Amino acid sequence: QVQLVESGGGLVQPGGSLRLSCAASGSTSDYYVIGWFRQAPGKEREGVSCITPVDGTKYYSNSVKDRATISRDNANNIIYLQMNNLSPDDTGIYYCATGSGVTYSAGTFRFSRYNAWGQGTQVTVSS
C-alpha cells in the first residue's frame, strides 16, 4: 500500500501563492495516477490537478487552470502543487490521492479507483 503525507497548507492572503507537497511511501509503483483534490466547507470533494508518473501527463480542473502547476520529484516520490493568485474560493482541505486510472471530462477529472488518500492539509485564503 501507499502512504501519503501532505504538507504546505496555511493561511494565505488573496492574490498570494503557496506550494503543497505530497510525500508518497510504501508501494509507490502500485498506482497509475497521483493528484490533488480539495473539499470546501459544505461542498463535495473536487479534483484540482493530477499527474500520471508513467508519462508525465498532467490534468487540471477548470477552476485552477492557468493558476496551478503540478510537478514531481521522482527520486524522492514527492509531488508538488504550486498555486498562484489564490482567492477565497480556493479555501478548503487539500488531499493527495492515488488511483488506478483517470478520466477527464467537462473540465474536471476523477480516478477510476482510489487506492490511497492522505490526511489532508488546510488551505485558507483570507485577508
mmCIF file of N, CA and C in Angstrom:
data_model
loop_
_atom_site.group_PDB
_atom_site.id
_atom_site.type_symbol
_atom_site.label_atom_id
_atom_site.label_comp_id
_atom_site.label_asym_id
_atom_site.label_seq_id
_atom_site.Cartn_x
_atom_site.Cartn_y
_atom_site.Cartn_z
ATOM 1 N N GLN A 1 0.829 -1.200 0.000
ATOM 2 C CA GLN A 1 0.000 0.000 0.000
ATOM 3 C C GLN A 1 0.861 1.247 0.000
ATOM 4 N N VAL A 2 0.248 2.320 -0.461
ATOM 5 C CA VAL A 2 0.927 3.612 -0.495
ATOM 6 C C VAL A 2 0.461 4.448 0.683
ATOM 7 N N GLN A 3 1.389 5.130 1.316
ATOM 8 C CA GLN A 3 1.060 6.107 2.347
ATOM 9 C C GLN A 3 1.376 7.493 1.802
ATOM 10 N N LEU A 4 0.463 8.414 2.036
ATOM 11 C CA LEU A 4 0.597 9.771 1.509
ATOM 12 C C LEU A 4 0.549 10.769 2.654
ATOM 13 N N VAL A 5 1.469 11.716 2.634
ATOM 14 C CA VAL A 5 1.515 12.751 3.662
ATOM 15 C C VAL A 5 1.608 14.111 2.982
ATOM 16 N N GLU A 6 0.604 14.948 3.223
ATOM 17 C CA GLU A 6 0.584 16.285 2.635
ATOM 18 C C GLU A 6 1.183 17.305 3.595
ATOM 19 N N SER A 7 1.684 18.377 3.027
ATOM 20 C CA SER A 7 2.180 19.491 3.825
ATOM 21 C C SER A 7 2.144 20.747 2.974
ATOM 22 N N GLY A 8 2.314 21.896 3.628
ATOM 23 C CA GLY A 8 2.405 23.153 2.903
ATOM 24 C C GLY A 8 1.191 24.042 2.991
ATOM 25 N N GLY A 9 0.125 23.569 3.623
ATOM 26 C CA GLY A 9 -1.056 24.403 3.756
ATOM 27 C C GLY A 9 -0.843 25.521 4.751
ATOM 28 N N GLY A 10 -1.826 26.402 4.840
ATOM 29 C CA GLY A 10 -1.740 27.509 5.782
ATOM 30 C C GLY A 10 -2.675 28.629 5.405
ATOM 31 N N LEU A 11 -2.448 29.778 6.014
ATOM 32 C CA LEU A 11 -3.247 30.970 5.757
ATOM 33 C C LEU A 11 -2.531 31.840 4.733
ATOM 34 N N VAL A 12 -3.235 32.184 3.681
ATOM 35 C CA VAL A 12 -2.661 32.982 2.596
ATOM 36 C C VAL A 12 -3.605 34.137 2.285
ATOM 37 N N GLN A 13 -3.056 35.273 1.969
ATOM 38 C CA GLN A 13 -3.880 36.412 1.585
ATOM 39 C C GLN A 13 -4.338 36.261 0.134
ATOM 40 N N PRO A 14 -5.479 36.822 -0.203
ATOM 41 C CA PRO A 14 -5.932 36.784 -1.610
ATOM 42 C C PRO A 14 -4.868 37.353 -2.533
ATOM 43 N N GLY A 15 -4.677 36.654 -3.650
ATOM 44 C CA GLY A 15 -3.634 37.051 -4.589
ATOM 45 C C GLY A 15 -2.293 36.412 -4.313
ATOM 46 N N GLY A 16 -2.187 35.740 -3.183
ATOM 47 C CA GLY A 16 -0.928 35.109 -2.806
ATOM 48 C C GLY A 16 -0.740 33.751 -3.444
ATOM 49 N N SER A 17 0.360 33.109 -3.064
ATOM 50 C CA SER A 17 0.722 31.802 -3.618
ATOM 51 C C SER A 17 1.085 30.845 -2.505
ATOM 52 N N LEU A 18 1.040 29.569 -2.831
ATOM 53 C CA LEU A 18 1.570 28.564 -1.925
ATOM 54 C C LEU A 18 1.941 27.325 -2.718
ATOM 55 N N ARG A 19 2.736 26.484 -2.085
ATOM 56 C CA ARG A 19 3.116 25.219 -2.697
ATOM 57 C C ARG A 19 2.819 24.087 -1.728
ATOM 58 N N LEU A 20 2.011 23.166 -2.179
ATOM 59 C CA LEU A 20 1.690 21.985 -1.393
ATOM 60 C C LEU A 20 2.599 20.836 -1.813
ATOM 61 N N SER A 21 2.910 19.985 -0.848
ATOM 62 C CA SER A 21 3.737 18.811 -1.115
ATOM 63 C C SER A 21 2.997 17.560 -0.681
ATOM 64 N N CYS A 22 3.244 16.472 -1.415
ATOM 65 C CA CYS A 22 2.676 15.183 -1.059
ATOM 66 C C CYS A 22 3.793 14.157 -1.172
ATOM 67 N N ALA A 23 4.177 13.616 -0.032
ATOM 68 C CA ALA A 23 5.239 12.611 0.000
ATOM 69 C C ALA A 23 4.610 11.223 0.019
ATOM 70 N N ALA A 24 5.002 10.406 -0.940
ATOM 71 C CA ALA A 24 4.473 9.051 -1.044
ATOM 72 C C ALA A 24 5.513 8.046 -0.561
ATOM 73 N N SER A 25 5.063 7.059 0.171
ATOM 74 C CA SER A 25 5.955 5.998 0.634
ATOM 75 C C SER A 25 5.226 4.661 0.540
ATOM 76 N N GLY A 26 5.960 3.587 0.680
ATOM 77 C CA GLY A 26 5.354 2.274 0.551
ATOM 78 C C GLY A 26 5.434 1.788 -0.880
ATOM 79 N N SER A 27 4.376 1.197 -1.366
ATOM 80 C CA SER A 27 4.344 0.620 -2.712
ATOM 81 C C SER A 27 4.075 1.704 -3.754
ATOM 82 N N THR A 28 5.082 2.537 -3.994
ATOM 83 C CA THR A 28 4.893 3.712 -4.850
ATOM 84 C C THR A 28 4.777 3.362 -6.321
ATOM 85 N N SER A 29 4.950 2.102 -6.688
ATOM 86 C CA SER A 29 4.785 1.712 -8.086
ATOM 87 C C SER A 29 3.410 1.109 -8.340
ATOM 88 N N ASP A 30 2.557 1.075 -7.312
ATOM 89 C CA ASP A 30 1.265 0.401 -7.429
ATOM 90 C C ASP A 30 0.117 1.330 -7.785
ATOM 91 N N TYR A 31 0.399 2.454 -8.403
ATOM 92 C CA TYR A 31 -0.691 3.319 -8.826
ATOM 93 C C TYR A 31 -0.368 3.901 -10.191
ATOM 94 N N TYR A 32 -1.384 4.296 -10.911
ATOM 95 C CA TYR A 32 -1.240 4.855 -12.256
ATOM 96 C C TYR A 32 -1.221 6.379 -12.237
ATOM 97 N N VAL A 33 -1.950 6.967 -11.292
ATOM 98 C CA VAL A 33 -2.093 8.417 -11.265
ATOM 99 C C VAL A 33 -2.066 8.893 -9.813
ATOM 100 N N ILE A 34 -1.523 10.074 -9.607
ATOM 101 C CA ILE A 34 -1.486 10.691 -8.286
ATOM 102 C C ILE A 34 -1.848 12.150 -8.446
ATOM 103 N N GLY A 35 -2.603 12.671 -7.477
ATOM 104 C CA GLY A 35 -3.009 14.053 -7.661
ATOM 105 C C GLY A 35 -3.644 14.655 -6.433
ATOM 106 N N TRP A 36 -4.207 15.826 -6.642
ATOM 107 C CA TRP A 36 -4.766 16.646 -5.571
ATOM 108 C C TRP A 36 -6.264 16.835 -5.743
ATOM 109 N N PHE A 37 -6.941 16.729 -4.623
ATOM 110 C CA PHE A 37 -8.367 17.026 -4.519
ATOM 111 C C PHE A 37 -8.544 18.029 -3.390
ATOM 112 N N ARG A 38 -9.660 18.702 -3.386
ATOM 113 C CA ARG A 38 -9.938 19.619 -2.291
ATOM 114 C C ARG A 38 -11.412 19.573 -1.944
ATOM 115 N N GLN A 39 -11.683 19.944 -0.694
ATOM 116 C CA GLN A 39 -13.060 19.980 -0.217
ATOM 117 C C GLN A 39 -13.263 21.242 0.600
ATOM 118 N N ALA A 40 -14.163 22.074 0.112
ATOM 119 C CA ALA A 40 -14.518 23.292 0.826
ATOM 120 C C ALA A 40 -15.664 22.988 1.784
ATOM 121 N N PRO A 41 -15.829 23.776 2.824
ATOM 122 C CA PRO A 41 -16.919 23.540 3.770
ATOM 123 C C PRO A 41 -18.267 23.502 3.065
ATOM 124 N N GLY A 42 -19.023 22.445 3.311
ATOM 125 C CA GLY A 42 -20.355 22.329 2.740
ATOM 126 C C GLY A 42 -20.397 21.926 1.279
ATOM 127 N N LYS A 43 -19.246 21.625 0.704
ATOM 128 C CA LYS A 43 -19.195 21.254 -0.716
ATOM 129 C C LYS A 43 -18.603 19.861 -0.896
ATOM 130 N N GLU A 44 -18.843 19.296 -2.062
ATOM 131 C CA GLU A 44 -18.280 17.992 -2.372
ATOM 132 C C GLU A 44 -16.791 18.115 -2.698
ATOM 133 N N ARG A 45 -16.094 17.009 -2.490
ATOM 134 C CA ARG A 45 -14.686 16.980 -2.848
ATOM 135 C C ARG A 45 -14.546 17.063 -4.369
ATOM 136 N N GLU A 46 -13.570 17.861 -4.830
ATOM 137 C CA GLU A 46 -13.382 18.038 -6.266
ATOM 138 C C GLU A 46 -11.912 17.863 -6.637
ATOM 139 N N GLY A 47 -11.690 17.424 -7.860
ATOM 140 C CA GLY A 47 -10.335 17.282 -8.347
ATOM 141 C C GLY A 47 -9.714 18.638 -8.627
ATOM 142 N N VAL A 48 -8.424 18.763 -8.356
ATOM 143 C CA VAL A 48 -7.690 20.005 -8.613
ATOM 144 C C VAL A 48 -6.671 19.775 -9.732
ATOM 145 N N SER A 49 -5.780 18.829 -9.520
ATOM 146 C CA SER A 49 -4.766 18.529 -10.524
ATOM 147 C C SER A 49 -4.194 17.152 -10.257
ATOM 148 N N CYS A 50 -3.753 16.484 -11.328
ATOM 149 C CA CYS A 50 -3.141 15.176 -11.147
ATOM 150 C C CYS A 50 -2.112 14.921 -12.242
ATOM 151 N N ILE A 51 -1.306 13.900 -12.014
ATOM 152 C CA ILE A 51 -0.236 13.584 -12.957
ATOM 153 C C ILE A 51 -0.071 12.071 -13.025
ATOM 154 N N THR A 52 0.237 11.581 -14.227
ATOM 155 C CA THR A 52 0.496 10.152 -14.398
ATOM 156 C C THR A 52 2.004 9.958 -14.492
ATOM 157 N N PRO A 53 2.617 9.370 -13.490
ATOM 158 C CA PRO A 53 4.074 9.245 -13.474
ATOM 159 C C PRO A 53 4.652 8.507 -14.685
ATOM 160 N N VAL A 54 3.892 7.590 -15.264
ATOM 161 C CA VAL A 54 4.448 6.775 -16.341
ATOM 162 C C VAL A 54 4.834 7.628 -17.547
ATOM 163 N N ASP A 55 4.074 8.689 -17.822
ATOM 164 C CA ASP A 55 4.394 9.515 -18.987
ATOM 165 C C ASP A 55 4.367 11.002 -18.691
ATOM 166 N N GLY A 56 4.066 11.369 -17.460
ATOM 167 C CA GLY A 56 4.098 12.775 -17.080
ATOM 168 C C GLY A 56 2.903 13.589 -17.533
ATOM 169 N N THR A 57 1.832 12.938 -17.984
ATOM 170 C CA THR A 57 0.642 13.683 -18.399
ATOM 171 C C THR A 57 0.033 14.383 -17.195
ATOM 172 N N LYS A 58 -0.335 15.649 -17.398
ATOM 173 C CA LYS A 58 -0.890 16.456 -16.320
ATOM 174 C C LYS A 58 -2.325 16.851 -16.647
ATOM 175 N N TYR A 59 -3.139 16.906 -15.615
ATOM 176 C CA TYR A 59 -4.525 17.321 -15.758
ATOM 177 C C TYR A 59 -4.801 18.428 -14.752
ATOM 178 N N TYR A 60 -5.591 19.397 -15.169
ATOM 179 C CA TYR A 60 -6.000 20.485 -14.297
ATOM 180 C C TYR A 60 -7.506 20.701 -14.428
ATOM 181 N N SER A 61 -8.146 20.968 -13.322
ATOM 182 C CA SER A 61 -9.549 21.319 -13.390
ATOM 183 C C SER A 61 -9.675 22.754 -13.885
ATOM 184 N N ASN A 62 -10.811 23.079 -14.443
ATOM 185 C CA ASN A 62 -11.023 24.441 -14.947
ATOM 186 C C ASN A 62 -10.901 25.478 -13.839
ATOM 187 N N SER A 63 -11.184 25.073 -12.602
ATOM 188 C CA SER A 63 -11.170 26.042 -11.502
ATOM 189 C C SER A 63 -9.761 26.525 -11.165
ATOM 190 N N VAL A 64 -8.731 25.785 -11.567
ATOM 191 C CA VAL A 64 -7.362 26.194 -11.233
ATOM 192 C C VAL A 64 -6.468 26.313 -12.458
ATOM 193 N N LYS A 65 -7.025 25.980 -13.613
ATOM 194 C CA LYS A 65 -6.230 26.031 -14.837
ATOM 195 C C LYS A 65 -5.616 27.416 -14.998
ATOM 196 N N ASP A 66 -4.379 27.488 -15.410
ATOM 197 C CA ASP A 66 -3.601 28.720 -15.605
ATOM 198 C C ASP A 66 -3.130 29.339 -14.294
ATOM 199 N N ARG A 67 -3.543 28.773 -13.152
ATOM 200 C CA ARG A 67 -3.066 29.277 -11.856
ATOM 201 C C ARG A 67 -2.279 28.224 -11.082
ATOM 202 N N ALA A 68 -2.308 26.999 -11.563
ATOM 203 C CA ALA A 68 -1.691 25.903 -10.816
ATOM 204 C C ALA A 68 -0.696 25.152 -11.694
ATOM 205 N N THR A 69 0.317 24.615 -11.040
ATOM 206 C CA THR A 69 1.295 23.773 -11.717
ATOM 207 C C THR A 69 1.578 22.560 -10.838
ATOM 208 N N ILE A 70 1.400 21.383 -11.402
ATOM 209 C CA ILE A 70 1.738 20.158 -10.681
ATOM 210 C C ILE A 70 3.086 19.661 -11.189
ATOM 211 N N SER A 71 3.895 19.186 -10.263
ATOM 212 C CA SER A 71 5.207 18.683 -10.657
ATOM 213 C C SER A 71 5.579 17.508 -9.753
ATOM 214 N N ARG A 72 6.645 16.819 -10.097
ATOM 215 C CA ARG A 72 7.017 15.644 -9.327
ATOM 216 C C ARG A 72 8.529 15.543 -9.178
ATOM 217 N N ASP A 73 8.919 14.994 -8.058
ATOM 218 C CA ASP A 73 10.304 14.666 -7.776
ATOM 219 C C ASP A 73 10.354 13.146 -7.687
ATOM 220 N N ASN A 74 10.691 12.509 -8.793
ATOM 221 C CA ASN A 74 10.645 11.050 -8.842
ATOM 222 C C ASN A 74 11.620 10.406 -7.874
ATOM 223 N N ALA A 75 12.764 11.036 -7.698
ATOM 224 C CA ALA A 75 13.790 10.432 -6.842
ATOM 225 C C ALA A 75 13.315 10.298 -5.403
ATOM 226 N N ASN A 76 12.500 11.264 -4.974
ATOM 227 C CA ASN A 76 12.043 11.274 -3.586
ATOM 228 C C ASN A 76 10.556 10.966 -3.447
ATOM 229 N N ASN A 77 9.898 10.613 -4.564
ATOM 230 C CA ASN A 77 8.468 10.267 -4.544
ATOM 231 C C ASN A 77 7.632 11.378 -3.915
ATOM 232 N N ILE A 78 7.837 12.587 -4.389
ATOM 233 C CA ILE A 78 7.080 13.738 -3.898
ATOM 234 C C ILE A 78 6.438 14.426 -5.092
ATOM 235 N N ILE A 79 5.194 14.812 -4.941
ATOM 236 C CA ILE A 79 4.570 15.668 -5.941
ATOM 237 C C ILE A 79 4.252 17.005 -5.288
ATOM 238 N N TYR A 80 4.275 18.021 -6.107
ATOM 239 C CA TYR A 80 4.041 19.381 -5.640
ATOM 240 C C TYR A 80 2.866 19.995 -6.400
ATOM 241 N N LEU A 81 2.192 20.900 -5.721
ATOM 242 C CA LEU A 81 1.157 21.690 -6.365
ATOM 243 C C LEU A 81 1.433 23.146 -6.047
ATOM 244 N N GLN A 82 1.863 23.881 -7.052
ATOM 245 C CA GLN A 82 2.089 25.318 -6.921
ATOM 246 C C GLN A 82 0.819 26.028 -7.366
ATOM 247 N N MET A 83 0.281 26.858 -6.497
ATOM 248 C CA MET A 83 -0.926 27.605 -6.837
ATOM 249 C C MET A 83 -0.681 29.091 -6.654
ATOM 250 N N ASN A 84 -1.081 29.874 -7.640
ATOM 251 C CA ASN A 84 -0.876 31.315 -7.637
ATOM 252 C C ASN A 84 -2.199 32.051 -7.715
ATOM 253 N N ASN A 85 -2.131 33.329 -7.412
ATOM 254 C CA ASN A 85 -3.323 34.190 -7.493
ATOM 255 C C ASN A 85 -4.514 33.551 -6.771
ATOM 256 N N LEU A 86 -4.276 33.183 -5.539
ATOM 257 C CA LEU A 86 -5.302 32.489 -4.758
ATOM 258 C C LEU A 86 -6.451 33.419 -4.403
ATOM 259 N N SER A 87 -7.640 32.834 -4.324
ATOM 260 C CA SER A 87 -8.829 33.581 -3.911
ATOM 261 C C SER A 87 -9.518 32.812 -2.789
ATOM 262 N N PRO A 88 -10.451 33.447 -2.086
ATOM 263 C CA PRO A 88 -11.171 32.741 -1.026
ATOM 264 C C PRO A 88 -11.856 31.465 -1.519
ATOM 265 N N ASP A 89 -12.177 31.395 -2.814
ATOM 266 C CA ASP A 89 -12.786 30.177 -3.367
ATOM 267 C C ASP A 89 -11.845 28.982 -3.335
ATOM 268 N N ASP A 90 -10.560 29.235 -3.141
ATOM 269 C CA ASP A 90 -9.585 28.137 -3.064
ATOM 270 C C ASP A 90 -9.465 27.571 -1.648
ATOM 271 N N THR A 91 -10.170 28.149 -0.717
ATOM 272 C CA THR A 91 -10.136 27.665 0.657
ATOM 273 C C THR A 91 -10.718 26.258 0.757
ATOM 274 N N GLY A 92 -10.050 25.418 1.529
ATOM 275 C CA GLY A 92 -10.542 24.070 1.737
ATOM 276 C C GLY A 92 -9.449 23.163 2.248
ATOM 277 N N ILE A 93 -9.798 21.908 2.440
ATOM 278 C CA ILE A 93 -8.804 20.896 2.799
ATOM 279 C C ILE A 93 -8.324 20.254 1.508
ATOM 280 N N TYR A 94 -7.034 20.237 1.335
ATOM 281 C CA TYR A 94 -6.443 19.670 0.123
ATOM 282 C C TYR A 94 -5.899 18.279 0.450
ATOM 283 N N TYR A 95 -6.327 17.323 -0.344
ATOM 284 C CA TYR A 95 -5.950 15.934 -0.149
ATOM 285 C C TYR A 95 -5.127 15.438 -1.333
ATOM 286 N N CYS A 96 -4.183 14.595 -1.022
ATOM 287 C CA CYS A 96 -3.421 13.887 -2.041
ATOM 288 C C CYS A 96 -4.007 12.479 -2.156
ATOM 289 N N ALA A 97 -4.082 11.961 -3.359
ATOM 290 C CA ALA A 97 -4.657 10.634 -3.555
ATOM 291 C C ALA A 97 -3.985 9.941 -4.737
ATOM 292 N N THR A 98 -4.048 8.627 -4.725
ATOM 293 C CA THR A 98 -3.563 7.831 -5.858
ATOM 294 C C THR A 98 -4.715 7.024 -6.434
ATOM 295 N N GLY A 99 -4.589 6.681 -7.704
ATOM 296 C CA GLY A 99 -5.639 5.931 -8.362
ATOM 297 C C GLY A 99 -5.118 4.995 -9.436
ATOM 298 N N SER A 100 -6.024 4.149 -9.920
ATOM 299 C CA SER A 100 -5.657 3.168 -10.935
ATOM 300 C C SER A 100 -5.876 3.681 -12.352
ATOM 301 N N GLY A 101 -6.635 4.748 -12.501
ATOM 302 C CA GLY A 101 -6.895 5.322 -13.802
ATOM 303 C C GLY A 101 -7.498 6.696 -13.626
ATOM 304 N N VAL A 102 -7.566 7.470 -14.677
ATOM 305 C CA VAL A 102 -8.106 8.825 -14.587
ATOM 306 C C VAL A 102 -8.963 9.098 -15.822
ATOM 307 N N THR A 103 -10.076 9.799 -15.562
ATOM 308 C CA THR A 103 -10.969 10.229 -16.634
ATOM 309 C C THR A 103 -11.144 11.727 -16.535
ATOM 310 N N TYR A 104 -10.919 12.398 -17.640
ATOM 311 C CA TYR A 104 -11.055 13.858 -17.665
ATOM 312 C C TYR A 104 -12.238 14.211 -18.554
ATOM 313 N N SER A 105 -13.155 14.978 -18.006
ATOM 314 C CA SER A 105 -14.339 15.363 -18.771
ATOM 315 C C SER A 105 -14.938 16.625 -18.192
ATOM 316 N N ALA A 106 -15.429 17.489 -19.074
ATOM 317 C CA ALA A 106 -16.144 18.705 -18.662
ATOM 318 C C ALA A 106 -15.330 19.531 -17.677
ATOM 319 N N GLY A 107 -14.033 19.626 -17.922
ATOM 320 C CA GLY A 107 -13.203 20.491 -17.113
ATOM 321 C C GLY A 107 -12.839 19.984 -15.749
ATOM 322 N N THR A 108 -13.054 18.712 -15.497
ATOM 323 C CA THR A 108 -12.653 18.129 -14.226
ATOM 324 C C THR A 108 -12.255 16.675 -14.449
ATOM 325 N N PHE A 109 -11.800 16.016 -13.406
ATOM 326 C CA PHE A 109 -11.342 14.640 -13.539
ATOM 327 C C PHE A 109 -11.739 13.846 -12.309
ATOM 328 N N ARG A 110 -11.694 12.542 -12.486
ATOM 329 C CA ARG A 110 -11.882 11.633 -11.366
ATOM 330 C C ARG A 110 -11.021 10.409 -11.613
ATOM 331 N N PHE A 111 -10.723 9.721 -10.538
ATOM 332 C CA PHE A 111 -9.960 8.490 -10.656
ATOM 333 C C PHE A 111 -10.930 7.328 -10.790
ATOM 334 N N SER A 112 -10.564 6.326 -11.567
ATOM 335 C CA SER A 112 -11.435 5.172 -11.745
ATOM 336 C C SER A 112 -11.472 4.303 -10.494
ATOM 337 N N ARG A 113 -10.378 4.253 -9.761
ATOM 338 C CA ARG A 113 -10.364 3.565 -8.477
ATOM 339 C C ARG A 113 -9.347 4.262 -7.597
ATOM 340 N N TYR A 114 -9.785 4.631 -6.416
ATOM 341 C CA TYR A 114 -8.920 5.348 -5.494
ATOM 342 C C TYR A 114 -8.186 4.349 -4.609
ATOM 343 N N ASN A 115 -6.862 4.414 -4.624
ATOM 344 C CA ASN A 115 -6.066 3.467 -3.870
ATOM 345 C C ASN A 115 -5.700 3.961 -2.474
ATOM 346 N N ALA A 116 -5.395 5.240 -2.368
ATOM 347 C CA ALA A 116 -4.951 5.769 -1.079
ATOM 348 C C ALA A 116 -5.253 7.254 -0.998
ATOM 349 N N TRP A 117 -5.455 7.724 0.214
ATOM 350 C CA TRP A 117 -5.684 9.148 0.495
ATOM 351 C C TRP A 117 -4.743 9.589 1.609
ATOM 352 N N GLY A 118 -4.321 10.826 1.518
ATOM 353 C CA GLY A 118 -3.589 11.418 2.623
ATOM 354 C C GLY A 118 -4.567 11.973 3.649
ATOM 355 N N GLN A 119 -4.016 12.549 4.716
ATOM 356 C CA GLN A 119 -4.868 13.068 5.780
ATOM 357 C C GLN A 119 -5.380 14.469 5.488
ATOM 358 N N GLY A 120 -4.794 15.127 4.504
ATOM 359 C CA GLY A 120 -5.238 16.457 4.108
ATOM 360 C C GLY A 120 -4.456 17.569 4.773
ATOM 361 N N THR A 121 -4.427 18.706 4.112
ATOM 362 C CA THR A 121 -3.797 19.905 4.661
ATOM 363 C C THR A 121 -4.719 21.093 4.395
ATOM 364 N N GLN A 122 -4.920 21.914 5.408
ATOM 365 C CA GLN A 122 -5.870 23.020 5.321
ATOM 366 C C GLN A 122 -5.235 24.206 4.593
ATOM 367 N N VAL A 123 -5.977 24.740 3.637
ATOM 368 C CA VAL A 123 -5.598 25.973 2.962
ATOM 369 C C VAL A 123 -6.710 26.990 3.204
ATOM 370 N N THR A 124 -6.346 28.132 3.746
ATOM 371 C CA THR A 124 -7.311 29.191 3.997
ATOM 372 C C THR A 124 -6.829 30.457 3.311
ATOM 373 N N VAL A 125 -7.671 30.984 2.442
ATOM 374 C CA VAL A 125 -7.332 32.219 1.726
ATOM 375 C C VAL A 125 -8.232 33.319 2.276
ATOM 376 N N SER A 126 -7.622 34.230 2.970
ATOM 377 C CA SER A 126 -8.392 35.281 3.632
ATOM 378 C C SER A 126 -7.487 36.457 3.943
ATOM 379 N N SER A 127 -8.106 37.639 3.947
ATOM 380 C CA SER A 127 -7.349 38.834 4.330
ATOM 381 C C SER A 127 -7.540 39.134 5.810
#
